[in-house]
mmCIF file of C-alpha atoms in Angstrom:
data_model
loop_
_atom_site.group_PDB
_atom_site.id
_atom_site.type_symbol
_atom_site.label_atom_id
_atom_site.label_comp_id
_atom_site.label_asym_id
_atom_site.label_seq_id
_atom_site.Cartn_x
_atom_site.Cartn_y
_atom_site.Cartn_z
ATOM 1 C CA MET O 1 127.742 18.533 64.696
ATOM 2 C CA ARG O 2 125.448 19.017 67.675
ATOM 3 C CA LYS O 3 121.705 19.296 67.156
ATOM 4 C CA ILE O 4 119.998 22.612 68.328
ATOM 5 C CA VAL O 5 116.579 22.353 69.897
ATOM 6 C CA GLU O 6 114.251 25.256 70.956
ATOM 7 C CA HIS O 7 112.432 24.562 74.080
ATOM 8 C CA LYS O 8 109.863 26.624 76.076
ATOM 9 C CA ILE O 9 109.329 25.952 79.847
ATOM 10 C CA PRO O 10 105.967 27.365 80.996
ATOM 11 C CA TYR O 11 105.500 28.928 84.367
ATOM 12 C CA VAL O 12 103.113 30.882 86.465
ATOM 13 C CA ASP O 13 104.715 33.546 88.778
ATOM 14 C CA ASP O 14 103.706 34.553 92.119
ATOM 15 C CA LEU O 15 101.087 36.953 90.838
ATOM 16 C CA GLY O 16 99.435 34.409 88.490
ATOM 17 C CA SER O 17 101.084 35.756 85.308
ATOM 18 C CA SER O 18 101.940 33.066 82.805
ATOM 19 C CA GLY O 19 105.447 33.207 80.948
ATOM 20 C CA THR O 20 107.980 30.967 79.409
ATOM 21 C CA ILE O 21 111.604 30.193 79.667
ATOM 22 C CA ASP O 22 112.543 30.411 75.974
ATOM 23 C CA ILE O 23 115.751 28.375 75.520
ATOM 24 C CA THR O 24 117.861 27.115 72.595
ATOM 25 C CA ILE O 25 119.489 23.934 73.805
ATOM 26 C CA SER O 26 122.682 23.530 71.729
ATOM 27 C CA PHE O 27 125.022 21.954 74.351
ATOM 28 C CA VAL O 28 124.536 19.382 76.856
ATOM 29 C CA PRO O 29 127.756 18.397 78.662
ATOM 30 C CA ASN O 30 128.753 14.762 79.426
ATOM 31 C CA ILE O 31 128.378 15.440 83.259
ATOM 32 C CA ALA O 32 124.596 16.021 82.663
ATOM 33 C CA ILE O 33 124.058 12.574 81.107
ATOM 34 C CA LYS O 34 125.945 11.272 84.303
ATOM 35 C CA MET O 35 123.453 13.387 86.425
ATOM 36 C CA TYR O 36 120.515 12.126 84.547
ATOM 37 C CA ASN O 37 121.429 8.685 84.907
ATOM 38 C CA ASP O 38 121.698 9.076 88.621
ATOM 39 C CA ILE O 39 118.386 10.607 88.876
ATOM 40 C CA ILE O 40 116.959 7.799 86.828
ATOM 41 C CA GLY O 41 118.563 5.417 89.279
ATOM 42 C CA VAL O 42 116.906 6.881 92.245
ATOM 43 C CA ILE O 43 113.582 6.851 90.412
ATOM 44 C CA GLU O 44 114.168 3.073 89.702
ATOM 45 C CA SER O 45 115.152 2.365 93.291
ATOM 46 C CA VAL O 46 112.072 4.249 94.561
ATOM 47 C CA ARG O 47 109.942 2.242 92.228
ATOM 48 C CA ARG O 48 111.447 -1.049 93.318
ATOM 49 C CA LYS O 49 110.962 -0.224 97.099
ATOM 50 C CA TRP O 50 107.445 0.774 96.312
ATOM 51 C CA ASP O 51 106.918 -2.404 94.595
ATOM 52 C CA GLU O 52 108.260 -4.351 97.541
ATOM 53 C CA MET O 53 106.023 -2.362 99.951
ATOM 54 C CA GLN O 54 103.026 -3.555 97.959
ATOM 55 C CA PHE O 55 103.934 -7.050 98.423
ATOM 56 C CA ILE O 56 104.519 -6.574 102.203
ATOM 57 C CA MET O 57 101.111 -5.055 102.490
ATOM 58 C CA ALA O 58 99.757 -8.295 100.604
ATOM 59 C CA ASP O 59 101.597 -10.377 103.003
ATOM 60 C CA MET O 60 100.281 -8.483 105.866
ATOM 61 C CA ALA O 61 96.704 -8.780 104.901
ATOM 62 C CA ALA O 62 97.039 -12.551 104.358
ATOM 63 C CA VAL O 63 98.619 -12.872 107.970
ATOM 64 C CA GLU O 64 95.923 -11.090 109.478
ATOM 65 C CA LYS O 65 93.236 -13.052 107.539
ATOM 66 C CA GLU O 66 94.764 -16.412 108.169
ATOM 67 C CA LYS O 67 96.020 -15.962 111.685
ATOM 68 C CA PRO O 68 98.867 -18.521 111.675
ATOM 69 C CA THR O 69 100.790 -19.466 114.590
ATOM 70 C CA ASP O 70 102.615 -16.642 116.013
ATOM 71 C CA TRP O 71 100.546 -14.221 113.658
ATOM 72 C CA LYS O 72 101.125 -11.159 115.740
ATOM 73 C CA ASN O 73 104.906 -11.366 115.674
ATOM 74 C CA LYS O 74 104.942 -12.377 111.847
ATOM 75 C CA LEU O 75 102.707 -9.163 111.312
ATOM 76 C CA ARG O 76 105.078 -7.008 113.466
ATOM 77 C CA GLU O 77 107.885 -8.081 111.357
ATOM 78 C CA LEU O 78 106.097 -7.383 108.183
ATOM 79 C CA GLN O 79 105.194 -3.960 109.626
ATOM 80 C CA ILE O 80 108.850 -3.260 110.417
ATOM 81 C CA LYS O 81 109.922 -4.217 106.858
ATOM 82 C CA TYR O 82 107.300 -1.855 105.594
ATOM 83 C CA TYR O 83 108.342 0.880 107.556
ATOM 84 C CA GLN O 84 111.945 0.371 106.575
ATOM 85 C CA ALA O 85 110.954 0.366 103.015
ATOM 86 C CA GLY O 86 109.308 3.643 103.385
ATOM 87 C CA GLU O 87 112.134 5.044 105.253
ATOM 88 C CA SER O 88 114.246 4.128 102.220
ATOM 89 C CA ILE O 89 111.979 5.865 99.606
ATOM 90 C CA ARG O 90 112.181 8.930 101.797
ATOM 91 C CA GLU O 91 115.789 8.719 102.181
ATOM 92 C CA LYS O 92 116.502 8.465 98.366
ATOM 93 C CA GLY O 93 113.493 10.105 96.945
ATOM 94 C CA ASP O 94 112.414 13.313 98.737
ATOM 95 C CA GLN O 95 115.103 15.901 98.984
ATOM 96 C CA TYR O 96 118.064 14.218 97.089
ATOM 97 C CA PHE O 97 115.761 13.600 94.123
ATOM 98 C CA PHE O 98 114.678 17.208 93.956
ATOM 99 C CA GLU O 99 118.028 18.901 94.559
ATOM 100 C CA LYS O 100 119.791 16.653 91.879
ATOM 101 C CA ARG O 101 116.835 17.395 89.346
ATOM 102 C CA LEU O 102 117.392 21.143 89.989
ATOM 103 C CA GLU O 103 121.194 20.995 89.827
ATOM 104 C CA LEU O 104 120.759 19.372 86.438
ATOM 105 C CA VAL O 105 118.303 22.048 85.156
ATOM 106 C CA PHE O 106 120.532 24.802 86.379
ATOM 107 C CA LEU O 107 123.607 23.308 84.558
ATOM 108 C CA ILE O 108 121.656 22.912 81.286
ATOM 109 C CA LEU O 109 120.400 26.519 81.512
ATOM 110 C CA LYS O 110 123.663 27.940 82.175
ATOM 111 C CA LYS O 111 125.472 26.075 79.501
ATOM 112 C CA ASN O 112 122.793 27.333 77.159
ATOM 113 C CA GLY O 113 123.183 31.053 77.805
ATOM 114 C CA ILE O 114 120.381 31.581 80.403
ATOM 115 C CA THR O 115 121.678 34.150 82.856
ATOM 116 C CA GLU O 116 118.561 35.719 84.529
ATOM 117 C CA PRO O 117 118.920 35.051 88.316
ATOM 118 C CA LYS O 118 115.270 34.216 89.137
ATOM 119 C CA PHE O 119 115.839 31.105 86.775
ATOM 120 C CA PHE O 120 118.527 29.914 89.021
ATOM 121 C CA ASP O 121 116.267 30.301 92.285
ATOM 122 C CA ILE O 122 115.037 27.088 93.876
ATOM 123 C CA GLU O 123 111.944 28.842 95.058
ATOM 124 C CA PHE O 124 111.165 29.912 91.396
ATOM 125 C CA TRP O 125 111.174 26.198 90.468
ATOM 126 C CA ASP O 126 109.311 24.984 93.545
ATOM 127 C CA ASN O 127 106.537 27.618 93.415
ATOM 128 C CA CYS O 128 106.130 28.578 89.581
ATOM 129 C CA VAL O 129 107.010 25.550 87.374
ATOM 130 C CA ASP O 130 104.781 22.364 87.053
ATOM 131 C CA PRO O 131 106.935 19.209 87.815
ATOM 132 C CA SER O 132 106.136 17.697 84.522
ATOM 133 C CA ASP O 133 107.344 20.711 82.524
ATOM 134 C CA ILE O 134 110.735 20.290 84.684
ATOM 135 C CA LEU O 135 110.988 16.578 83.482
ATOM 136 C CA GLU O 136 109.990 17.271 80.027
ATOM 137 C CA PHE O 137 112.793 19.941 79.768
ATOM 138 C CA ILE O 138 115.329 17.571 81.100
ATOM 139 C CA ASN O 139 114.253 14.952 78.691
ATOM 140 C CA VAL O 140 114.164 17.268 75.865
ATOM 141 C CA ALA O 141 117.887 18.300 76.536
ATOM 142 C CA ILE O 142 119.353 14.962 77.325
ATOM 143 C CA TRP O 143 117.697 13.149 74.446
ATOM 144 C CA LYS O 144 118.266 15.978 71.860
ATOM 145 C CA ASP O 145 121.440 14.089 70.400
ATOM 146 C CA GLU O 146 120.213 10.625 71.161
ATOM 147 C CA SER O 147 122.310 8.821 68.632
ATOM 148 C CA LYS O 148 125.562 10.309 70.258
ATOM 149 C CA LYS O 149 124.799 9.481 73.959
ATOM 150 C CA LYS O 150 124.744 6.633 76.104
ATOM 151 C CA VAL O 151 121.998 6.986 78.613
ATOM 152 C CA LEU O 152 120.796 4.437 81.186
ATOM 153 C CA GLN O 153 117.639 2.800 79.908
#
């Protein structure tokens, strides 16, 4: 038997009025777990690249301070690595992450009976819903039957 969870997603419309999407989450399909794991994988990849960038910055500071032989070339190499790591974050993190996150939200809404068109509009989610509320909704839905699901940890 599936667990049923009631959840409210708060939003503020374009006129400044507050509202909520009241949803009864009774079904989360297996594909949602796969999508969630993909999103978490992107987050972890971005986190690792960010950590790598911090180490590169420390190395750059050390090279500038110590000025070893051929330090300008070493610094240039580190700057290139730093730039490439940043590009990797932008490539994996920005648009891809946000698109996949909303695909997951739309799937969960649809599978649980939400049909109002505005709740399937990207502009609505971009302009009216706080990012932390989106992530909370996803987590509540994914983990509602935690004993039955294998989620990447």
